[in-house]
PDB file of C-alpha atoms in Angstrom:
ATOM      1  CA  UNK A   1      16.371 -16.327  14.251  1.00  0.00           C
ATOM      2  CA  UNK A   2      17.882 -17.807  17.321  1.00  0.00           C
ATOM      3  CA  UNK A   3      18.199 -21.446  17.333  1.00  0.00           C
ATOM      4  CA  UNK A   4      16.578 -21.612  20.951  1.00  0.00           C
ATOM      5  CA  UNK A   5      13.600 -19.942  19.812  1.00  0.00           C
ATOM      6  CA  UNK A   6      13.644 -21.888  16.149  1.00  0.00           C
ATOM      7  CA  UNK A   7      13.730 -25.562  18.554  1.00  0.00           C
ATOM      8  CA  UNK A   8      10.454 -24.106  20.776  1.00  0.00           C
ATOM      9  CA  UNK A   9       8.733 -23.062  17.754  1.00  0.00           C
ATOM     10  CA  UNK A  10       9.337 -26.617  16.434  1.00  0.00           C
ATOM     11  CA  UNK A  11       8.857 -28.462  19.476  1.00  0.00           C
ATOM     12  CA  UNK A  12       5.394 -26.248  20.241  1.00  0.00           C
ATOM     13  CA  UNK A  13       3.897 -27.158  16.827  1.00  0.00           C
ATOM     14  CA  UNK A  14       5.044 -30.974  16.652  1.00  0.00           C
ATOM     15  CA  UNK A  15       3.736 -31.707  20.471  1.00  0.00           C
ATOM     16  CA  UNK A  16       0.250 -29.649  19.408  1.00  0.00           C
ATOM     17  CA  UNK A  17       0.119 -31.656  16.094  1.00  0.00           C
ATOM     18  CA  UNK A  18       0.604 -35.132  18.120  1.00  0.00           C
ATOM     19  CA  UNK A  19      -2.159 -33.751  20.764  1.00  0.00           C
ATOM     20  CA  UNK A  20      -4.506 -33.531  17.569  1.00  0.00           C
ATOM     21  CA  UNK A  21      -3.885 -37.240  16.666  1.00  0.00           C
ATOM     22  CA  UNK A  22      -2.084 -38.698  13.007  1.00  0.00           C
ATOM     23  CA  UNK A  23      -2.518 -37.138   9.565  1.00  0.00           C
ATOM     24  CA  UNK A  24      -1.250 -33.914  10.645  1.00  0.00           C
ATOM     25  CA  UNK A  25       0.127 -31.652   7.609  1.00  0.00           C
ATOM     26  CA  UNK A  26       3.125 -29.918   7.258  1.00  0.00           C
ATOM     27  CA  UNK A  27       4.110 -26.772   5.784  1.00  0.00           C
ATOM     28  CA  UNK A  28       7.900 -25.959   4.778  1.00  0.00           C
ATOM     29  CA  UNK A  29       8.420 -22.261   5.569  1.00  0.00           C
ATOM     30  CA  UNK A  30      11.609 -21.313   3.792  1.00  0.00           C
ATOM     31  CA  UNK A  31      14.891 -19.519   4.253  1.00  0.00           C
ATOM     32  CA  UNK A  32      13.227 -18.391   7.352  1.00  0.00           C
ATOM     33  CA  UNK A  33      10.906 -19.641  10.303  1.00  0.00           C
ATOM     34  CA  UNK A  34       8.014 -17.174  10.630  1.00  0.00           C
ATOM     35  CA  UNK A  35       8.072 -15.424  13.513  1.00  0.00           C
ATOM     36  CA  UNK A  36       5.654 -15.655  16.493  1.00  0.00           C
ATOM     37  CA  UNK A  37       3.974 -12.263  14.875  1.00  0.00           C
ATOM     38  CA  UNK A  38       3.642 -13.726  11.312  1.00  0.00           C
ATOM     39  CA  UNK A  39       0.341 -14.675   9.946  1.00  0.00           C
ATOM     40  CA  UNK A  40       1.088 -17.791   8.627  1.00  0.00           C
ATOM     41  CA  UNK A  41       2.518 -19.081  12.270  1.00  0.00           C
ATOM     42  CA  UNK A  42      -0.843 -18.263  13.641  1.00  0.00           C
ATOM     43  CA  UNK A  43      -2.981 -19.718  11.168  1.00  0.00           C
ATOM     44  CA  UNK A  44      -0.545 -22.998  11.427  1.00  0.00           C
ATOM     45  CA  UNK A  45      -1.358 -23.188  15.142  1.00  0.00           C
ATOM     46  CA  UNK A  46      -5.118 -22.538  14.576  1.00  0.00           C
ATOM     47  CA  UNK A  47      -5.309 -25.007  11.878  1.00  0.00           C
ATOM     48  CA  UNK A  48      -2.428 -27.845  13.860  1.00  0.00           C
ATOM     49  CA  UNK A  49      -0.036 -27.902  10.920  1.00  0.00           C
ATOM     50  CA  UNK A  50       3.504 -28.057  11.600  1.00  0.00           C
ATOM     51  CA  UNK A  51       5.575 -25.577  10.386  1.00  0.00           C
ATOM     52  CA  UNK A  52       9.434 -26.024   9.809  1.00  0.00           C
ATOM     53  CA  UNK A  53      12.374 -24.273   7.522  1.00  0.00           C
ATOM     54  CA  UNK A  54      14.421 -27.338   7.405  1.00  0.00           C
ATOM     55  CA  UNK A  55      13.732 -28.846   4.074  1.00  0.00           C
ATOM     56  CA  UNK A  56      13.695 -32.462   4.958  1.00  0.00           C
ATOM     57  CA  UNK A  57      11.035 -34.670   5.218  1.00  0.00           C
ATOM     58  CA  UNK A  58       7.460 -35.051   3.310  1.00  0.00           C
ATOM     59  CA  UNK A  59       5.560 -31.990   3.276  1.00  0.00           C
ATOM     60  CA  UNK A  60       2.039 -30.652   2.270  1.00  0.00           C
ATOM     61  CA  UNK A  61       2.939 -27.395   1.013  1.00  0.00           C
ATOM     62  CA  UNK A  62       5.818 -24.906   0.782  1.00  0.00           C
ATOM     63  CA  UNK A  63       6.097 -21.166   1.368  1.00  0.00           C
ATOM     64  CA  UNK A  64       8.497 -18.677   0.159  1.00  0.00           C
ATOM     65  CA  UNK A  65       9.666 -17.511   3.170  1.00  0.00           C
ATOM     66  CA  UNK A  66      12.414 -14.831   2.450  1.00  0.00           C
ATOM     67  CA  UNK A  67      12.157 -11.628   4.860  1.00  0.00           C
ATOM     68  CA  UNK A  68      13.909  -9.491   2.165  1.00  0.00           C
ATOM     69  CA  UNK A  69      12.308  -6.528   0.144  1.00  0.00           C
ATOM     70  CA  UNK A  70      14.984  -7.999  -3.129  1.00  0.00           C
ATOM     71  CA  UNK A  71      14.689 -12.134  -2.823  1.00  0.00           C
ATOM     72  CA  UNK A  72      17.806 -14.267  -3.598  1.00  0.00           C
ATOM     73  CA  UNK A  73      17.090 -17.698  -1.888  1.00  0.00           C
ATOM     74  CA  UNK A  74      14.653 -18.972  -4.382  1.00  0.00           C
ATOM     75  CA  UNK A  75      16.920 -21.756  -6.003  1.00  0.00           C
ATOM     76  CA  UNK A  76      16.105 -24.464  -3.559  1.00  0.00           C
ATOM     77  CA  UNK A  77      12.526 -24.131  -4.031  1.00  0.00           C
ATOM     78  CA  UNK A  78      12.685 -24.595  -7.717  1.00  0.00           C
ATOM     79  CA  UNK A  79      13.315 -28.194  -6.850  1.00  0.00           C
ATOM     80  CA  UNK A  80       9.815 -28.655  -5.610  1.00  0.00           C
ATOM     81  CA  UNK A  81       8.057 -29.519  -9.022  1.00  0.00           C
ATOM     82  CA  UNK A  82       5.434 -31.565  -7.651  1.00  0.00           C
ATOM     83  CA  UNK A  83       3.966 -29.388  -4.938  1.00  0.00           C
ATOM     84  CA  UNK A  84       2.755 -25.473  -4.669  1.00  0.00           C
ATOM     85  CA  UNK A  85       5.275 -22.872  -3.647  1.00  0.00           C
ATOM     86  CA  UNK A  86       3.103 -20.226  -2.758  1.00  0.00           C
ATOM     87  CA  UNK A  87       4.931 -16.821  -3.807  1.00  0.00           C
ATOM     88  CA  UNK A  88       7.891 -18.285  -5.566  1.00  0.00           C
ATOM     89  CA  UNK A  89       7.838 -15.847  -7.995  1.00  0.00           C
ATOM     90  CA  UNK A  90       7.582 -12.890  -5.907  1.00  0.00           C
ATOM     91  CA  UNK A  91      11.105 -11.843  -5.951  1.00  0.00           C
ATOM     92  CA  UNK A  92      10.421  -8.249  -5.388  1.00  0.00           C
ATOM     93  CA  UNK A  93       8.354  -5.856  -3.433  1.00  0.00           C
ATOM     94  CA  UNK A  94      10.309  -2.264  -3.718  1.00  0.00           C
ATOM     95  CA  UNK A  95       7.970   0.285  -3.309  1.00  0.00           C
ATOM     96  CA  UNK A  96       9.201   1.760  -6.584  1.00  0.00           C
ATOM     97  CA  UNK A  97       8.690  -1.704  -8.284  1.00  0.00           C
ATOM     98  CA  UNK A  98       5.437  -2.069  -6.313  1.00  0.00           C
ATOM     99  CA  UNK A  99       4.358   1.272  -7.963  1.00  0.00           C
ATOM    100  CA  UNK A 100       5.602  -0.071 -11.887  1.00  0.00           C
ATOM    101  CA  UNK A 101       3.709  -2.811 -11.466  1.00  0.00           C
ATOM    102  CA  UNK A 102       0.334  -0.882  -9.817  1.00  0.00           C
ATOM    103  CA  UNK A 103       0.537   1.443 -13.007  1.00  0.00           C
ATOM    104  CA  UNK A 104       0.687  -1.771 -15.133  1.00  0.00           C
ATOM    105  CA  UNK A 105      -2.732  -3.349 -13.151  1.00  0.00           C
ATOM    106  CA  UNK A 106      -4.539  -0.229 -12.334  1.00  0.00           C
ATOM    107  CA  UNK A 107      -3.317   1.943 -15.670  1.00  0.00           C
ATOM    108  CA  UNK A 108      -2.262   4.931 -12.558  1.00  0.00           C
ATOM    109  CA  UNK A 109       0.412   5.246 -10.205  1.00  0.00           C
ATOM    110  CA  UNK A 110       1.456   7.227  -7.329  1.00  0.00           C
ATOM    111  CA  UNK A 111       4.879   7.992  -7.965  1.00  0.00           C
ATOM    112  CA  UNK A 112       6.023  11.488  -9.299  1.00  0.00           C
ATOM    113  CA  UNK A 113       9.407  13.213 -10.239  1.00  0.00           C
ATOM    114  CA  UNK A 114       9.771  15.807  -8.110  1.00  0.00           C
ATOM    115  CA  UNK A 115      12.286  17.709 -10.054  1.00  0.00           C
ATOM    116  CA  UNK A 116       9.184  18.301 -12.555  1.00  0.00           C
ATOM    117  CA  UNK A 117       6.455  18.453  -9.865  1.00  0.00           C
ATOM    118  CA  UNK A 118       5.172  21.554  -7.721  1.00  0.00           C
ATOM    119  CA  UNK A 119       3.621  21.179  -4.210  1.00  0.00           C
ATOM    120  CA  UNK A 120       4.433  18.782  -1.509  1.00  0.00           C
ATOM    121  CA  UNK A 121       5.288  15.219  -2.501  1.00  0.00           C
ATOM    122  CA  UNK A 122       5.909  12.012   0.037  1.00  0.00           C
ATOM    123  CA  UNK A 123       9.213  11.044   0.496  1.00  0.00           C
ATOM    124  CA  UNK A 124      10.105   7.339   1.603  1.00  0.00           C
ATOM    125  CA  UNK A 125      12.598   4.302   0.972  1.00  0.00           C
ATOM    126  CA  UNK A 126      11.822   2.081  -1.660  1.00  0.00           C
ATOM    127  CA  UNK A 127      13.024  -0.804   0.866  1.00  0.00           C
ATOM    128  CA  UNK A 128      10.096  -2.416   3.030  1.00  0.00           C
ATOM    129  CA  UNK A 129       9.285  -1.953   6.648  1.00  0.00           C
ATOM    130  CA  UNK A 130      11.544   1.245   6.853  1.00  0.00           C
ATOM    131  CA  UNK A 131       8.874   3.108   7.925  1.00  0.00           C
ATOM    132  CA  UNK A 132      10.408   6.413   6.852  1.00  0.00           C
ATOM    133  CA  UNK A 133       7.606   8.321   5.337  1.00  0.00           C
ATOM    134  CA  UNK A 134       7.769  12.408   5.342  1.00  0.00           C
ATOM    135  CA  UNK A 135       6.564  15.023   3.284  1.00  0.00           C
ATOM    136  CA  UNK A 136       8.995  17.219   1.177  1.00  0.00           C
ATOM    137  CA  UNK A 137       8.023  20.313  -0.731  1.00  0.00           C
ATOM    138  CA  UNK A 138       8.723  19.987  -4.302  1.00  0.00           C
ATOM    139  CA  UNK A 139      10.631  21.119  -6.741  1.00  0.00           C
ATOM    140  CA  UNK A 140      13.914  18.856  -5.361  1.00  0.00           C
ATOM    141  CA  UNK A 141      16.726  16.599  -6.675  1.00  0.00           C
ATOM    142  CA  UNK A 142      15.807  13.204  -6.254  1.00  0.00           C
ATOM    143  CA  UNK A 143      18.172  10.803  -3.669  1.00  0.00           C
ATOM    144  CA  UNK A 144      18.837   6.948  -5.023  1.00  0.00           C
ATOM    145  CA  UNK A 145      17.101   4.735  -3.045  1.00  0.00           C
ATOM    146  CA  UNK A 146      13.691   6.268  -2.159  1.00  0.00           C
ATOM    147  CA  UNK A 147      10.792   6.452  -3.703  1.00  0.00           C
ATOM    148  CA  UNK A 148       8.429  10.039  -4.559  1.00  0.00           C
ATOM    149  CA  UNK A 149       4.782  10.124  -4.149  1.00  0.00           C
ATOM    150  CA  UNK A 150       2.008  12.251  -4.915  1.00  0.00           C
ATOM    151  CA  UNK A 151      -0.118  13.026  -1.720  1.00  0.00           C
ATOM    152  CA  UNK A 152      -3.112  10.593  -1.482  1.00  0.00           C
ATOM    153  CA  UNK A 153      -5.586  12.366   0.626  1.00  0.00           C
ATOM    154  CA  UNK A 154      -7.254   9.450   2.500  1.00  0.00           C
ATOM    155  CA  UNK A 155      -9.130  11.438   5.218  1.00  0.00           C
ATOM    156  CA  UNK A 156     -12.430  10.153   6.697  1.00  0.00           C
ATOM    157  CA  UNK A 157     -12.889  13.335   9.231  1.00  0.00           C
ATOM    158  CA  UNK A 158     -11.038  16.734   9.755  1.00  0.00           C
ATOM    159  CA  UNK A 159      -8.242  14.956  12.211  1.00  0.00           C
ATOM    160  CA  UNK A 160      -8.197  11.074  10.934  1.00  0.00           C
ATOM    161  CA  UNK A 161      -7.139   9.225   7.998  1.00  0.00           C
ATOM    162  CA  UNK A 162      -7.810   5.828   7.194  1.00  0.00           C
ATOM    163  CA  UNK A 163      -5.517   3.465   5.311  1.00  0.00           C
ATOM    164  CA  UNK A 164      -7.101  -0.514   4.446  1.00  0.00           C
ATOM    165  CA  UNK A 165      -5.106  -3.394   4.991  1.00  0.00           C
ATOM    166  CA  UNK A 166      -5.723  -6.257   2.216  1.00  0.00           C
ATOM    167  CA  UNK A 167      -5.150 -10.059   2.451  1.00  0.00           C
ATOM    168  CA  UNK A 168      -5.354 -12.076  -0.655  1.00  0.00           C
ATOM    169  CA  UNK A 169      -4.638 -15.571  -1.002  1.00  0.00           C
ATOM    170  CA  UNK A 170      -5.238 -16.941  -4.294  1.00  0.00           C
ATOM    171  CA  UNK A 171      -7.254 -14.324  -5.524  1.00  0.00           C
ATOM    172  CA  UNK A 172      -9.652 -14.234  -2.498  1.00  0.00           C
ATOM    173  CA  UNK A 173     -10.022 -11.816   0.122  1.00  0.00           C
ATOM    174  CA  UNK A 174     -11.061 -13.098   3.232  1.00  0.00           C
ATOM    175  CA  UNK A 175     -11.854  -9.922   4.965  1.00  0.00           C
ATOM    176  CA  UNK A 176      -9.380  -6.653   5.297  1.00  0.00           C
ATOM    177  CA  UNK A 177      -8.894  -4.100   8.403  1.00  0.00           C
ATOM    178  CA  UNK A 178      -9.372  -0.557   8.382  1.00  0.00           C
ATOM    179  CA  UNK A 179      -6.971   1.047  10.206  1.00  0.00           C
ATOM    180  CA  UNK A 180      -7.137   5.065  11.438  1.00  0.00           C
ATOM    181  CA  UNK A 181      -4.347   7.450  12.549  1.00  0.00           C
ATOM    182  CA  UNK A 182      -4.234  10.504  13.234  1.00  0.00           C
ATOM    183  CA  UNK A 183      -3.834  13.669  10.578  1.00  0.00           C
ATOM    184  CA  UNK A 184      -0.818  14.754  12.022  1.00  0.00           C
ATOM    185  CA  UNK A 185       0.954  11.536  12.226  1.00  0.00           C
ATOM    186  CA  UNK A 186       0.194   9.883   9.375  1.00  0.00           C
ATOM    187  CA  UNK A 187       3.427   7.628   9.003  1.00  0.00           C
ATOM    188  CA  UNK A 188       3.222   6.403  12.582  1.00  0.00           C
ATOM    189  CA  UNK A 189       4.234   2.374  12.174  1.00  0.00           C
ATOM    190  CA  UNK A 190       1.424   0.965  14.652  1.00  0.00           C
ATOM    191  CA  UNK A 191      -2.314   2.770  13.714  1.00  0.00           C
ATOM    192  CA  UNK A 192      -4.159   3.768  17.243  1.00  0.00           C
ATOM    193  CA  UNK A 193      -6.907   2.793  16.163  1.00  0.00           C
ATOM    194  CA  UNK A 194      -7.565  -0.510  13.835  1.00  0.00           C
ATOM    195  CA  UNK A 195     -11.388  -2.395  12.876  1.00  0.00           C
ATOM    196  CA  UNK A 196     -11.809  -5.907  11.209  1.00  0.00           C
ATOM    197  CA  UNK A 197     -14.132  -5.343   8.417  1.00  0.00           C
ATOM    198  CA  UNK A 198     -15.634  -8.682   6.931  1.00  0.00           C
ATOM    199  CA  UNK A 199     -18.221  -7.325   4.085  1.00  0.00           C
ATOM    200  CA  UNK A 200     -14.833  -6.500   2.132  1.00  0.00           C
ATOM    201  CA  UNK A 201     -17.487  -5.432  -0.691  1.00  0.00           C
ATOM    202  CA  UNK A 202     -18.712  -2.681   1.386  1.00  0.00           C
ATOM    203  CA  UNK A 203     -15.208  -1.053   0.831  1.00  0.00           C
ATOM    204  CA  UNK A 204     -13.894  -1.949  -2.713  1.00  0.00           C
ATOM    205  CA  UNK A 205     -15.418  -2.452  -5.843  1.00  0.00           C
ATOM    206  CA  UNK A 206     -15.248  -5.853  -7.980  1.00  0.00           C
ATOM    207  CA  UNK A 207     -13.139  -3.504 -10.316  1.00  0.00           C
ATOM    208  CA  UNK A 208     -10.745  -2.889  -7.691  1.00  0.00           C
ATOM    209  CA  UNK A 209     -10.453  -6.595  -6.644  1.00  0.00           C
ATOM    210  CA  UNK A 210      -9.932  -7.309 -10.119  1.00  0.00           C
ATOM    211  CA  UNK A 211      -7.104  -5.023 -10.514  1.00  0.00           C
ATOM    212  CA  UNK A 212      -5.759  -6.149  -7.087  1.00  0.00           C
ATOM    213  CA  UNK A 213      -5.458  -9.347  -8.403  1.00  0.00           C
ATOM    214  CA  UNK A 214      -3.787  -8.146 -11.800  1.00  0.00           C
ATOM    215  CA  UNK A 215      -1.057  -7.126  -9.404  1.00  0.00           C
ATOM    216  CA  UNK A 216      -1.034 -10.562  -7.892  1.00  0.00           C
ATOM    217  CA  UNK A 217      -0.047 -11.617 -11.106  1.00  0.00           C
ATOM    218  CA  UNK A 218       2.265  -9.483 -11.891  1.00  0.00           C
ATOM    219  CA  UNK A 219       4.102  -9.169  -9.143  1.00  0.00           C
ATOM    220  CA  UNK A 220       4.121 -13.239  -8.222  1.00  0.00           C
ATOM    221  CA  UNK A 221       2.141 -12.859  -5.365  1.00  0.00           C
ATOM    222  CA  UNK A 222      -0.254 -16.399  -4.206  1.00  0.00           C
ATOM    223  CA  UNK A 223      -0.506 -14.804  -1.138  1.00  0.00           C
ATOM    224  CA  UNK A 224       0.035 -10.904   0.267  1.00  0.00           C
ATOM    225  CA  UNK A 225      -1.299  -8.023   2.348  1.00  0.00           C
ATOM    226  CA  UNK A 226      -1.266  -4.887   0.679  1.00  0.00           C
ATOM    227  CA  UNK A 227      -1.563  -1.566   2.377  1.00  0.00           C
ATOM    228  CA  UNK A 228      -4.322   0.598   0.356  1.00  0.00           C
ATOM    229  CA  UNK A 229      -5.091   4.282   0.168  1.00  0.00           C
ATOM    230  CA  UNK A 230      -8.628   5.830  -1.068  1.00  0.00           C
ATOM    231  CA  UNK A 231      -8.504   9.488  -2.213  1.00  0.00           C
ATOM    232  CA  UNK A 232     -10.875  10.970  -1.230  1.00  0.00           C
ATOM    233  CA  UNK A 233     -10.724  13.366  -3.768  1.00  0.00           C
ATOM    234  CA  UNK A 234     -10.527  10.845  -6.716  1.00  0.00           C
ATOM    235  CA  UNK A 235     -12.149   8.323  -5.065  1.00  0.00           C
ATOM    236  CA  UNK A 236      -9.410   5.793  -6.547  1.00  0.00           C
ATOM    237  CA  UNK A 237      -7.692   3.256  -4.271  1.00  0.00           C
ATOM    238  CA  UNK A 238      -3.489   3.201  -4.278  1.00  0.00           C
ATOM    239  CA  UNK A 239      -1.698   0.154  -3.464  1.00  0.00           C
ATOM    240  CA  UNK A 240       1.756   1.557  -1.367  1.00  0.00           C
ATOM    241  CA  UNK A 241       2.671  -1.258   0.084  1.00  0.00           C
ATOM    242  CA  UNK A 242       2.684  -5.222  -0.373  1.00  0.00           C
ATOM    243  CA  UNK A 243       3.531  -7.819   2.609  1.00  0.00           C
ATOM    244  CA  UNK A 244       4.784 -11.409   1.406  1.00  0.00           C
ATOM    245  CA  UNK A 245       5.517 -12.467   4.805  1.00  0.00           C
ATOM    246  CA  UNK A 246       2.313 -10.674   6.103  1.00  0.00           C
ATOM    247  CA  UNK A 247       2.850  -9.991  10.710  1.00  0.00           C
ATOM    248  CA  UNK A 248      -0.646 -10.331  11.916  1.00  0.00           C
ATOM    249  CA  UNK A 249      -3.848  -9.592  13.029  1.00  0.00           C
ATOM    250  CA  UNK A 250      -2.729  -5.736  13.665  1.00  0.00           C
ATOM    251  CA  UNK A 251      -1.497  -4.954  17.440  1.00  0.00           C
ATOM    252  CA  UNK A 252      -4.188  -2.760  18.162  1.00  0.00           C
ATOM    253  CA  UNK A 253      -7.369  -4.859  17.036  1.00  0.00           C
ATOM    254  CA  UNK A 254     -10.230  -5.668  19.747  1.00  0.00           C
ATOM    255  CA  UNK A 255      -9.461  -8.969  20.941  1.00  0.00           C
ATOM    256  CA  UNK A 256     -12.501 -10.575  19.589  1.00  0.00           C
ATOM    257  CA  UNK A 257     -11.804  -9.175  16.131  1.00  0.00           C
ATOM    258  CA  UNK A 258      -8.608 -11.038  16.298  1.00  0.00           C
ATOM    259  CA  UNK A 259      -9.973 -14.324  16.939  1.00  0.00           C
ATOM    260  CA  UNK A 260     -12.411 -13.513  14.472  1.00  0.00           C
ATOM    261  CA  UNK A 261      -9.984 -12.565  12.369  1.00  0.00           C
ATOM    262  CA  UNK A 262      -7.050 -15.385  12.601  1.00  0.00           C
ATOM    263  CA  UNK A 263     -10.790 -17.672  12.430  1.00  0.00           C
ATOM    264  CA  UNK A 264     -10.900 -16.100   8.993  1.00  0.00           C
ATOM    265  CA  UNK A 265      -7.264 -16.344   7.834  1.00  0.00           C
ATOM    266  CA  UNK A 266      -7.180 -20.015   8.299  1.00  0.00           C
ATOM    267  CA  UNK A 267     -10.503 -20.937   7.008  1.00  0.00           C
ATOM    268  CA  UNK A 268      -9.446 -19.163   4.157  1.00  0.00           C
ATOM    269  CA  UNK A 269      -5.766 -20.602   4.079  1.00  0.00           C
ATOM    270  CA  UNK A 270      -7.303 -24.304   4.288  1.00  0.00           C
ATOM    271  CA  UNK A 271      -9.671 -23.917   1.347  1.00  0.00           C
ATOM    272  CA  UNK A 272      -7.119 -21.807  -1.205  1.00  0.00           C
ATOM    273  CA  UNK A 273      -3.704 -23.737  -0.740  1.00  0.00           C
ATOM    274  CA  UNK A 274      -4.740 -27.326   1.233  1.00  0.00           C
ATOM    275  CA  UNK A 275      -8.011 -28.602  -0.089  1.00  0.00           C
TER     276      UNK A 275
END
């Protein structure tokens, strides 16, 4: 990031912390300063913490803050033995070790050879935010470097499909979106059409949380979004992708529903990781 906009982003959060009077808390956020997008800065501004990736100073709690899909910066944060580092062992979040570790919580996968397989298979890099999804008809040779999928039919009408977006921090969900895209463009980064949805029971089962939050655990994961399928053949939910430096509320959410929503994420933040 810029060192003009990393000085703003400091200056911004220190002169709304003073407005708010003493005791303010602060948060180390590190390698990298969230950007203006991230969920984290947001909740930080709702909540008037200060947020900085210098590690000097006394701080409240720390944050692996690595935008990599393969980690290496972790070594620094080892040194913090007397407070949380939320997501210092998440050192990965390849979609192909994504998948391992779903077939590990859920006992199924998505992920299919499609040397062996017949019928048409999803194609896509196993780095994140690549946003290279397509469909490939199967049999194939397989490339290095991308992942193979079975198709997970998540339709909800005859022209939409509807993927979930999940927050958890520490094992709590405070509510998830549901966002829609058309059938024909079902890899398009930014969904059309997104909805807050706050009765998170109405759309997974305790089951499912539970197994969610097996592949918290295994994966090293305090706090993540995860991007969730539901056949609706099977009538299973697939985890295909997982966010440890989670942008947010999604672009095209009412405005209300993102108050509501960053309302949510911070109430949530404040009782999991600072009370």
């Amino acid at each position: 990031m810029p060192w003009p906009e990393m000085l703003s982003k400091d200056v911004s959060h220190l002169m709304s912390n003073l407005m708010k009077g003493s005791g303010r808390k602060r948060i180390l956020c590190y390698p990298h300063y969230p950007s203006r997008g991230a969920t984290i800065y947001r909740i930080a501004k709702e909540l008037g913490i200060e947020l900085s990736n210098k590690p000097t100073g006394k701080f409240d709690l720390v944050i692996y803050w690595e935008y990599a899909t393969e980690r290496k910066e972790w070594d620094l944060l080892e040194g913090f033995t007397t407070l949380q580092v939320i997501n210092l062992q998440s050192r990965n979040i390849g979609k192909d070790y994504l998948d391992h570790q779903m077939r590990k919580a859920f006992g199924y996968s998505t992920q299919v050879d499609p040397q062996n397989y017949d019928g048409k298979v999803v194609k896509k890099s196993i780095q994140n935010a690549v946003h290279d999804g397509m469909f490939v008809e199967a049999p194939f040779e397989k490339e290095v470097g991308f992942i193979y999928q079975r198709l997970v039919d998540s339709s909800v009408s005859e022209s939409e499909v509807m993927d979930m977006r999940i927050p958890v921090m520490n094992k709590f969900i405070p509510h998830l979106y549901r966002a829609y895209r058309s059938s024909n463009e079902r890899f398009v980064n930014v969904p059309p059409r997104v909805e807050l949805e706050t009765n998170v029971d109405a759309m997974i089962s305790p089951e499912e949380k539970n197994n969610l939050f097996k592949l918290c655990d295994s994966m090293g994961l305090d706090y993540v979004e995860f991007d969730v399928l539901r056949d609706c053949i099977d009538d299973r939910i697939y985890v295909v992708d997982a966010n440890n430096t989670p942008q947010g509320p999604p672009k095209n959410l009412s405005d209300a529903e993102k108050r509501q929503s960053i309302e949510s994420y911070a109430r949530c933040f404040k009782q999991q990781f600072l009370s």
